[in-house]
Short mmCIF file of C-alpha atoms in Angstrom, two decimals:
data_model
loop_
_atom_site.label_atom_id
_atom_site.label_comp_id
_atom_site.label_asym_id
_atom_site.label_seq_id
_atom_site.Cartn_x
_atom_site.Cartn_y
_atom_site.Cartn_z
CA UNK A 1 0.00 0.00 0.00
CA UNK A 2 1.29 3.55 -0.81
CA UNK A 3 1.99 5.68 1.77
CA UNK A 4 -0.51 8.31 0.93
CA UNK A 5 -3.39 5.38 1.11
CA UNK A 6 -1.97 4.84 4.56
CA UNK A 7 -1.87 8.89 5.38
CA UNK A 8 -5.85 9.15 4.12
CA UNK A 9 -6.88 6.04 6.22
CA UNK A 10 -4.56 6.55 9.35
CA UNK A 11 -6.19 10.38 9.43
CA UNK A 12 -9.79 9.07 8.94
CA UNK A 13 -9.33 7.29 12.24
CA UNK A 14 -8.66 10.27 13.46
CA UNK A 15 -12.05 11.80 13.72
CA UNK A 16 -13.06 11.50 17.03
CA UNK A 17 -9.19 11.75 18.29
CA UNK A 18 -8.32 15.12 20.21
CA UNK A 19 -5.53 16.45 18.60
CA UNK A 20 -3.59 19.95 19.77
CA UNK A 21 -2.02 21.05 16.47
CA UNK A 22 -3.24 21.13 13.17
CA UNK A 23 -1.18 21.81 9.35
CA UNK A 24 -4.59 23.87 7.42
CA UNK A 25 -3.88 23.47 3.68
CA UNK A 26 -5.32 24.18 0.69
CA UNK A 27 -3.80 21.45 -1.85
CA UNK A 28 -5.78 18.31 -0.67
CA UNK A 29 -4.22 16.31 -3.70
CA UNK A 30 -2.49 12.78 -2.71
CA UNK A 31 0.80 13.08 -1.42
CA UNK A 32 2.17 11.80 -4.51
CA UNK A 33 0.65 14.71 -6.33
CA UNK A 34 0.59 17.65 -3.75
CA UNK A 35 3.53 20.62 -4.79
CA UNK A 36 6.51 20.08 -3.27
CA UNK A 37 6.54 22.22 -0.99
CA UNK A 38 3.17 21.13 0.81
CA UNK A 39 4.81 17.41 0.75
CA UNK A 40 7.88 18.65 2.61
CA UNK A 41 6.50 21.35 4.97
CA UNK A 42 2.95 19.31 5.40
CA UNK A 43 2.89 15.99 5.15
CA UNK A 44 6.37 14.65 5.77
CA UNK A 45 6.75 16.88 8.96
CA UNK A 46 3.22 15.81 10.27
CA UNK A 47 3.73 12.29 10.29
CA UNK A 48 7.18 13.12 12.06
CA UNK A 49 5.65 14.22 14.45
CA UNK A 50 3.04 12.29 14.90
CA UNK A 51 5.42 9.27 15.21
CA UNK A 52 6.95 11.05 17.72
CA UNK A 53 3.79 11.27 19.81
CA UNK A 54 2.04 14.70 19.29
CA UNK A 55 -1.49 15.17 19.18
CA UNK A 56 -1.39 16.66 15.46
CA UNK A 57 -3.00 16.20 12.09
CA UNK A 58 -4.55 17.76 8.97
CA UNK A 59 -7.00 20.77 10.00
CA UNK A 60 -10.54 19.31 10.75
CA UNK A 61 -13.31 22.32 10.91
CA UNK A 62 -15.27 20.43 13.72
CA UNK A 63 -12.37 20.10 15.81
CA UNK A 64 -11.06 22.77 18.20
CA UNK A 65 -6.97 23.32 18.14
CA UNK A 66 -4.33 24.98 20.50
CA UNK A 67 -2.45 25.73 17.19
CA UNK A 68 -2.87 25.87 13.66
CA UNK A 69 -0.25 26.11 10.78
CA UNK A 70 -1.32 27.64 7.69
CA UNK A 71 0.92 26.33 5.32
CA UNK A 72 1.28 27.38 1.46
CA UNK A 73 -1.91 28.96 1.81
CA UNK A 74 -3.53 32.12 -0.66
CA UNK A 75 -7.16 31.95 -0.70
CA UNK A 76 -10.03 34.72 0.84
CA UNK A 77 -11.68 31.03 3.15
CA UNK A 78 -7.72 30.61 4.34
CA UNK A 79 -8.11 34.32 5.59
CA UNK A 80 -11.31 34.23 7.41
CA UNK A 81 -10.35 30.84 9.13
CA UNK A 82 -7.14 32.53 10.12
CA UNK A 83 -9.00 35.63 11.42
CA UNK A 84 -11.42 33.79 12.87
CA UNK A 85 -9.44 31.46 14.82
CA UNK A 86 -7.01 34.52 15.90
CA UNK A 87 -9.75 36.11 17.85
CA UNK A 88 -10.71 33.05 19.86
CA UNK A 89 -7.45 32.77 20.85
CA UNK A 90 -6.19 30.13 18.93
CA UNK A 91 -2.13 30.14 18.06
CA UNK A 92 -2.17 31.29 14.21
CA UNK A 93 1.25 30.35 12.52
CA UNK A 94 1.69 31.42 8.76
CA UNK A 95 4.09 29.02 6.91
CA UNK A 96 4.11 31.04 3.59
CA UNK A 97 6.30 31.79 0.76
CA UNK A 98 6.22 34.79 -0.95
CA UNK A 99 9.33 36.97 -3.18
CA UNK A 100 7.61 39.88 -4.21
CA UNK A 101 6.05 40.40 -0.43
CA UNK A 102 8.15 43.80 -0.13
CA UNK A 103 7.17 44.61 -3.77
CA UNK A 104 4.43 48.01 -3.12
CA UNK A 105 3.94 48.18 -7.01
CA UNK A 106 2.02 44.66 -6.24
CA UNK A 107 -0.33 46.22 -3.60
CA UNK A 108 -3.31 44.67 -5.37
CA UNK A 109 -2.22 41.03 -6.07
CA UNK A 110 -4.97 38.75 -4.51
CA UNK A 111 -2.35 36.32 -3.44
CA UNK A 112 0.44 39.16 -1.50
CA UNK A 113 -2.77 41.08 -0.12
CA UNK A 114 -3.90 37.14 1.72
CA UNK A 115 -0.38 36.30 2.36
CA UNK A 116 -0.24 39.68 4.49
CA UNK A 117 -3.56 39.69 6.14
CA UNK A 118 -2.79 35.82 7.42
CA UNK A 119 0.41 37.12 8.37
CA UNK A 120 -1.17 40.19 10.22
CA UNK A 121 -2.96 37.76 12.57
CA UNK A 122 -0.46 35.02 13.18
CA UNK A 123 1.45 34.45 16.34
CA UNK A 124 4.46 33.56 14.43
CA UNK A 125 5.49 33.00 10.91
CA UNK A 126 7.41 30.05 9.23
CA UNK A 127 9.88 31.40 6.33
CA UNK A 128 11.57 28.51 4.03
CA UNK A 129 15.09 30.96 4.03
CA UNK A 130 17.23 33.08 4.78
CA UNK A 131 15.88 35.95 2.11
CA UNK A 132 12.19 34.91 2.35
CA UNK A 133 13.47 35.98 6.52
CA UNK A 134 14.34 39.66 5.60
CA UNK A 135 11.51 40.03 3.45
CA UNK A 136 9.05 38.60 6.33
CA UNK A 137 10.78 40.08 9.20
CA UNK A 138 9.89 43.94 7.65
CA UNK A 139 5.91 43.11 8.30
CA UNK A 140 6.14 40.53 11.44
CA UNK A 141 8.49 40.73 14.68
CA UNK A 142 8.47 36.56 15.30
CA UNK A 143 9.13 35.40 12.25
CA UNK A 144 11.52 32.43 12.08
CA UNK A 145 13.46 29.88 9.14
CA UNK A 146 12.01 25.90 8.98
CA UNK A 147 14.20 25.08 5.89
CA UNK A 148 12.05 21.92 3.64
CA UNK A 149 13.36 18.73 5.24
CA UNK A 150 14.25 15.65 2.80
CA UNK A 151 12.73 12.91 3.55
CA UNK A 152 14.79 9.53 4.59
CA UNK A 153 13.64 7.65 1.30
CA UNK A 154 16.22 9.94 -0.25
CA UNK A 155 19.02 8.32 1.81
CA UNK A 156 18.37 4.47 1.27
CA UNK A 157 19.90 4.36 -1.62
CA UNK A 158 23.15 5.80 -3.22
CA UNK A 159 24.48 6.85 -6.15
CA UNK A 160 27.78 4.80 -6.81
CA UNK A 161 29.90 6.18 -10.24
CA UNK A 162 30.85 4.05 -12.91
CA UNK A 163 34.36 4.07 -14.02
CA UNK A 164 34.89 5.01 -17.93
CA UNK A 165 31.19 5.41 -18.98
CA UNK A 166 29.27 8.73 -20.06
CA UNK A 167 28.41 11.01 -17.47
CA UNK A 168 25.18 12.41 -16.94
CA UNK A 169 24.13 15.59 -16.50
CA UNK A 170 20.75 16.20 -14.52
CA UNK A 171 17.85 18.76 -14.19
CA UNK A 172 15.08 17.76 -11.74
CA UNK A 173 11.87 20.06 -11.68
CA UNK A 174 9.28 22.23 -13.16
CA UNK A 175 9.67 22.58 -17.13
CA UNK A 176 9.14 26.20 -16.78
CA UNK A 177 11.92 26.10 -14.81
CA UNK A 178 14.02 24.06 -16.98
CA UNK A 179 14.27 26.90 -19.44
CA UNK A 180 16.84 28.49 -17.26
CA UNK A 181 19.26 25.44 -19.28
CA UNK A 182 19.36 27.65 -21.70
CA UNK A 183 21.40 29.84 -20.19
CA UNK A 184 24.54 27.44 -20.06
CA UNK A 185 23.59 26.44 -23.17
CA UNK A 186 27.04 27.16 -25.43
CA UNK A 187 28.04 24.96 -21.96
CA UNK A 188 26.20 21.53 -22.53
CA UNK A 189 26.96 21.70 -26.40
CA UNK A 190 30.74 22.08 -26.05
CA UNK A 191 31.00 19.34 -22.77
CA UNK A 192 28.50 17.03 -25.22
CA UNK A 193 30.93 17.06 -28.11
CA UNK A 194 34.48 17.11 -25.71
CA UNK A 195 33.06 14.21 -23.58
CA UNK A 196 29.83 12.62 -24.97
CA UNK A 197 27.92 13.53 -21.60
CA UNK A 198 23.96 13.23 -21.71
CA UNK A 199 21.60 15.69 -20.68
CA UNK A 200 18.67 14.27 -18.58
CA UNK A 201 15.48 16.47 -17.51
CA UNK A 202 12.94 15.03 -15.20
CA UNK A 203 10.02 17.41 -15.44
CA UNK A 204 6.16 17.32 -15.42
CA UNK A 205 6.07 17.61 -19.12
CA UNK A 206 8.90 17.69 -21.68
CA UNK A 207 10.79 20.82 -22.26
CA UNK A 208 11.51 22.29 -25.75
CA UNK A 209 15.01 22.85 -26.51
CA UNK A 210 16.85 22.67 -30.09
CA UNK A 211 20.44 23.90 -29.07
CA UNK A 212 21.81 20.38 -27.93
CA UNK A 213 20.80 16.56 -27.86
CA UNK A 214 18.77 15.65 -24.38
CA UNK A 215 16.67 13.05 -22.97
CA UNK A 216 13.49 13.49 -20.93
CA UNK A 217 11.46 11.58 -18.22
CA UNK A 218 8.44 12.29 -16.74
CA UNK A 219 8.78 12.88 -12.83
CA UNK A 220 7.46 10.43 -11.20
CA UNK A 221 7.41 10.85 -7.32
CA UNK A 222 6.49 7.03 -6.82
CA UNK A 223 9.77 6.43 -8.39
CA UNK A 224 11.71 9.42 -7.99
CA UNK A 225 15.06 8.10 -6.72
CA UNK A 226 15.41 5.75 -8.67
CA UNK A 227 15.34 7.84 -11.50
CA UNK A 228 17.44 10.75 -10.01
CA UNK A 229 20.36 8.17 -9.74
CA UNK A 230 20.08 7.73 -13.70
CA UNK A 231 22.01 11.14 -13.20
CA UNK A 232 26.08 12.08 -11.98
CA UNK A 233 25.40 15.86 -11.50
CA UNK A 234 22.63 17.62 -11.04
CA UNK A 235 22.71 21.18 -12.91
CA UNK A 236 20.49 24.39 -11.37
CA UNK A 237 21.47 27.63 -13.34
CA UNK A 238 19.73 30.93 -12.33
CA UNK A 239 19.61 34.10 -13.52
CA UNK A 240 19.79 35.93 -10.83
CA UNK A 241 17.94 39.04 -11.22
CA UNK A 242 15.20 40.10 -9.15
CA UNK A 243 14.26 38.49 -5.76
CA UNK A 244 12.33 36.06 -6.97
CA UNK A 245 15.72 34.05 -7.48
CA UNK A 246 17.38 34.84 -4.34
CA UNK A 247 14.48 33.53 -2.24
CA UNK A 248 14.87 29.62 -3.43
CA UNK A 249 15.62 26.92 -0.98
CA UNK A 250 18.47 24.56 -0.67
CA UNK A 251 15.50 21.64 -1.65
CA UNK A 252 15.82 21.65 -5.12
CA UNK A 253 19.18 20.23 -5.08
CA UNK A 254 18.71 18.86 -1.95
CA UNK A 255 17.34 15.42 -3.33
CA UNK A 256 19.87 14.31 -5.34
CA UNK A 257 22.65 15.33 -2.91
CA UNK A 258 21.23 13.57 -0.75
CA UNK A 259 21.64 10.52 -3.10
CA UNK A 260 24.97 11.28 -3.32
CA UNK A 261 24.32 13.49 -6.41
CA UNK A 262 26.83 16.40 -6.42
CA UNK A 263 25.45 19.52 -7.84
CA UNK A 264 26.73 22.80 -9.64
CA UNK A 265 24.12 26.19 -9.58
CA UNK A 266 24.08 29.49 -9.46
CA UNK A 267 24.86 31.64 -6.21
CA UNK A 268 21.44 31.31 -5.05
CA UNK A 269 21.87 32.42 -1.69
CA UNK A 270 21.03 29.80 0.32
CA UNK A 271 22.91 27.29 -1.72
CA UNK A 272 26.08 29.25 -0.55
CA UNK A 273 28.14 27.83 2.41
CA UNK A 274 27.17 24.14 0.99
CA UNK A 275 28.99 21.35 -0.51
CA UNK A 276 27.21 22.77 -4.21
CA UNK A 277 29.47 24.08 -6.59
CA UNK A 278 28.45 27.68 -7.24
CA UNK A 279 28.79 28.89 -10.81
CA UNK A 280 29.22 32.86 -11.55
CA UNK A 281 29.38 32.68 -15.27
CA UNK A 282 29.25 30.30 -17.94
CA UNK A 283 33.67 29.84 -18.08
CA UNK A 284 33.07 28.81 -14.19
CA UNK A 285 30.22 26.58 -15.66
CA UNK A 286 32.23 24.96 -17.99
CA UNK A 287 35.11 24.48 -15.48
CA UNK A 288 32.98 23.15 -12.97
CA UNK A 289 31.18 20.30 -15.20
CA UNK A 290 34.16 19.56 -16.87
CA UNK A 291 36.21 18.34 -13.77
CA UNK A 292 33.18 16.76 -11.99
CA UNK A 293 33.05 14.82 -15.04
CA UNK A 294 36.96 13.56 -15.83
CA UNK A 295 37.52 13.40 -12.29
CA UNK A 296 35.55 10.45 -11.25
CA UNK A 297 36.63 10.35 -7.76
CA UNK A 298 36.12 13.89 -7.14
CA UNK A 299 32.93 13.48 -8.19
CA UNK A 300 32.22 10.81 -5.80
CA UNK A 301 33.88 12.39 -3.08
CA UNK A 302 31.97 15.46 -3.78
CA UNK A 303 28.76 13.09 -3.80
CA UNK A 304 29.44 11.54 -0.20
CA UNK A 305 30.09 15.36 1.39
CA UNK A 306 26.94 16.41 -0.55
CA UNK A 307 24.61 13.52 0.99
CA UNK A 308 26.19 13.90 4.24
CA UNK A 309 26.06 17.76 4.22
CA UNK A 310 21.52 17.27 3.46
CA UNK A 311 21.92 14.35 6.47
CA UNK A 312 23.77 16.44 9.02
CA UNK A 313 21.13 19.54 8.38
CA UNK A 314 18.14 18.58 6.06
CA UNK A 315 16.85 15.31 6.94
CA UNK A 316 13.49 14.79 8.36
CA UNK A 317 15.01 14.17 11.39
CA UNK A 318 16.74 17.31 12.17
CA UNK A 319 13.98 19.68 10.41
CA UNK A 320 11.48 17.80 12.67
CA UNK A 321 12.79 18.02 15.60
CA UNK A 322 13.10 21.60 15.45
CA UNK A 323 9.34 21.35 14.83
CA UNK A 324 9.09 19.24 17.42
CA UNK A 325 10.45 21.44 19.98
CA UNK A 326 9.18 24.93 19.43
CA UNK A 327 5.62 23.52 18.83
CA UNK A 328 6.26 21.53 22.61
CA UNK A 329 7.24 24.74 23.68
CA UNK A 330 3.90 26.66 22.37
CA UNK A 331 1.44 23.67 23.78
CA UNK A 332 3.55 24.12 26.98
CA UNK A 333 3.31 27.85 27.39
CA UNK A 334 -0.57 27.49 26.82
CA UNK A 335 -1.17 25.12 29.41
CA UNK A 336 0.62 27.09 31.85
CA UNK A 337 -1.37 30.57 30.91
CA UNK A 338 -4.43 28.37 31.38
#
């Protein structure tokens, strides 16, 4: 049985259960098909933490909780619950993301105008990063960073290199996304004819490029280290204007580092300070693929400080437990004001 049929049934027998804490979202999709983000910051955390004993599940209307996390939330019924719940004096947390919050020009986008009236009523506020921090912290005084945790599917298995055979080069996520390839384009054509190295996306549909050879996959979250490991480095280039590409998390290379995957990007901020290789231009580019890909034990040596970097500071473990304690910590407080 897949583990979303045994999420669905397992919180069905939770109806008549008390529970303190509750995750309100708005993408009610199988866990196998929810965004990313509401997997990571939802789901995975939730059953973390319900193995570890809380009273805490998926936001029931009937029910009454101590605390509520609205998490990857937009809509006008998300801002009425929030308001509503606020003034009976239940612990609001927002868990949003947002890179044009500070943006005034955007006063009347629906979505910034619900992020900021949850946030207005929250008790504290969940940021995914360091940016998404200073761009929260300017319109809440608690505001604090729960980075996406990767899950410990991610570290059964390993990526092991093979001596002598074509390297792989690897982009995981949304084809819209996927267009930023283009930008090391001139990159991938010269290492394709020097070396013979495939280029691999794993999107939600197929991309459309014509400027060099590539193979595609559709991704398959069922399946989706398995076919991460059909990759040796995983590629994230950026342009790096605006804030809406400073505000990205470590998770979208986090996966396949975490495989063992080593992976070259762009100086997204929080990617800095990390085992990633960080890429200015597209010489550095070059330079960068090109020795992860003659240098086979570099690469794997890059691989094994790249899944135990995402162990050490990403796992579900360590992103739970920080859960676990500051919620503790709220449920505590509230008993003791009672």
């Amino acid at each position: 049985m897949k583990r979303i049929d045994k999420f669905i049934i397992h919180d069905l027998l939770k109806v008549f259960k008390k529970c303190e804490i509750a995750f309100y979202i708005e993408d009610r999709r199988t866990y196998d098909s929810v965004l990313p983000s509401v997997r990571m910051r939802c789901h995975d955390i939730l059953t973390y933490l319900e193995q570890e004993g809380m009273a805490i599940e998926l936001y029931k209307p009937y029910k009454k909780y101590k605390v509520v996390i609205f998490t990857k939330v937009r809509e006008d019924k998300a801002v009425r619950l929030a308001q509503k719940l606020h003034k009976q004096g239940t612990i609001v947390i927002s868990d949003n993301y947002c890179e044009y919050l500070t943006d005034e020009t955007r006063k009347d986008d629906w979505e910034r105008r619900n992020i900021l009236s949850i946030l207005k009523v929250s008790d504290y506020a969940f940021v995914y990063s360091k940016t998404q921090y200073e761009l929260f912290s300017q319109y809440h005084d608690k505001v604090m960073v729960m980075e996406e945790c990767v899950h410990e599917d991610y570290f059964i298995k390993h990526k092991v290199s093979q001596e002598n055979s074509k390297v792989t080069l690897l982009y995981s996520g949304f084809s819209h996304n996927a267009l930023y390839v283009k930008l090391i384009a001139d990159v991938i054509v010269r290492l394709q004819a020097e070396f013979g190295c495939k280029m691999l996306f794993l999107c939600e549909k197929a991309p459309a490029f014509t400027e060099f050879d590539y193979e595609y996959e559709k991704y398959d979250q069922n399946s989706i280290t398995e076919q991460l490991l059909k990759g040796d480095i995983m590629i994230a280039p950026r342009t790096m204007v605006g804030i809406e590409q400073m505000a990205h998390t470590l998770s979208k290379v986090a996966g396949p580092m975490a495989l063992g995957i080593p992976a070259v990007a762009s100086p997204v901020p929080s990617y800095l300070d990390t085992p990633v290789v960080i890429c200015h231009d597209n010489e550095e580019w070059y330079q960068a693929l090109r020795k992860l890909i003659v240098d086979e034990q570099y690469r794997q040596e890059l691989g094994e400080q790249s899944r135990e970097y995402i162990r050490a500071n990403y796992s579900r473990k360590v992103i739970g437990e920080r859960y676990k304690e500051f919620l503790n910590g709220l449920i505590e407080e509230n008993r003791n004001a009672v």
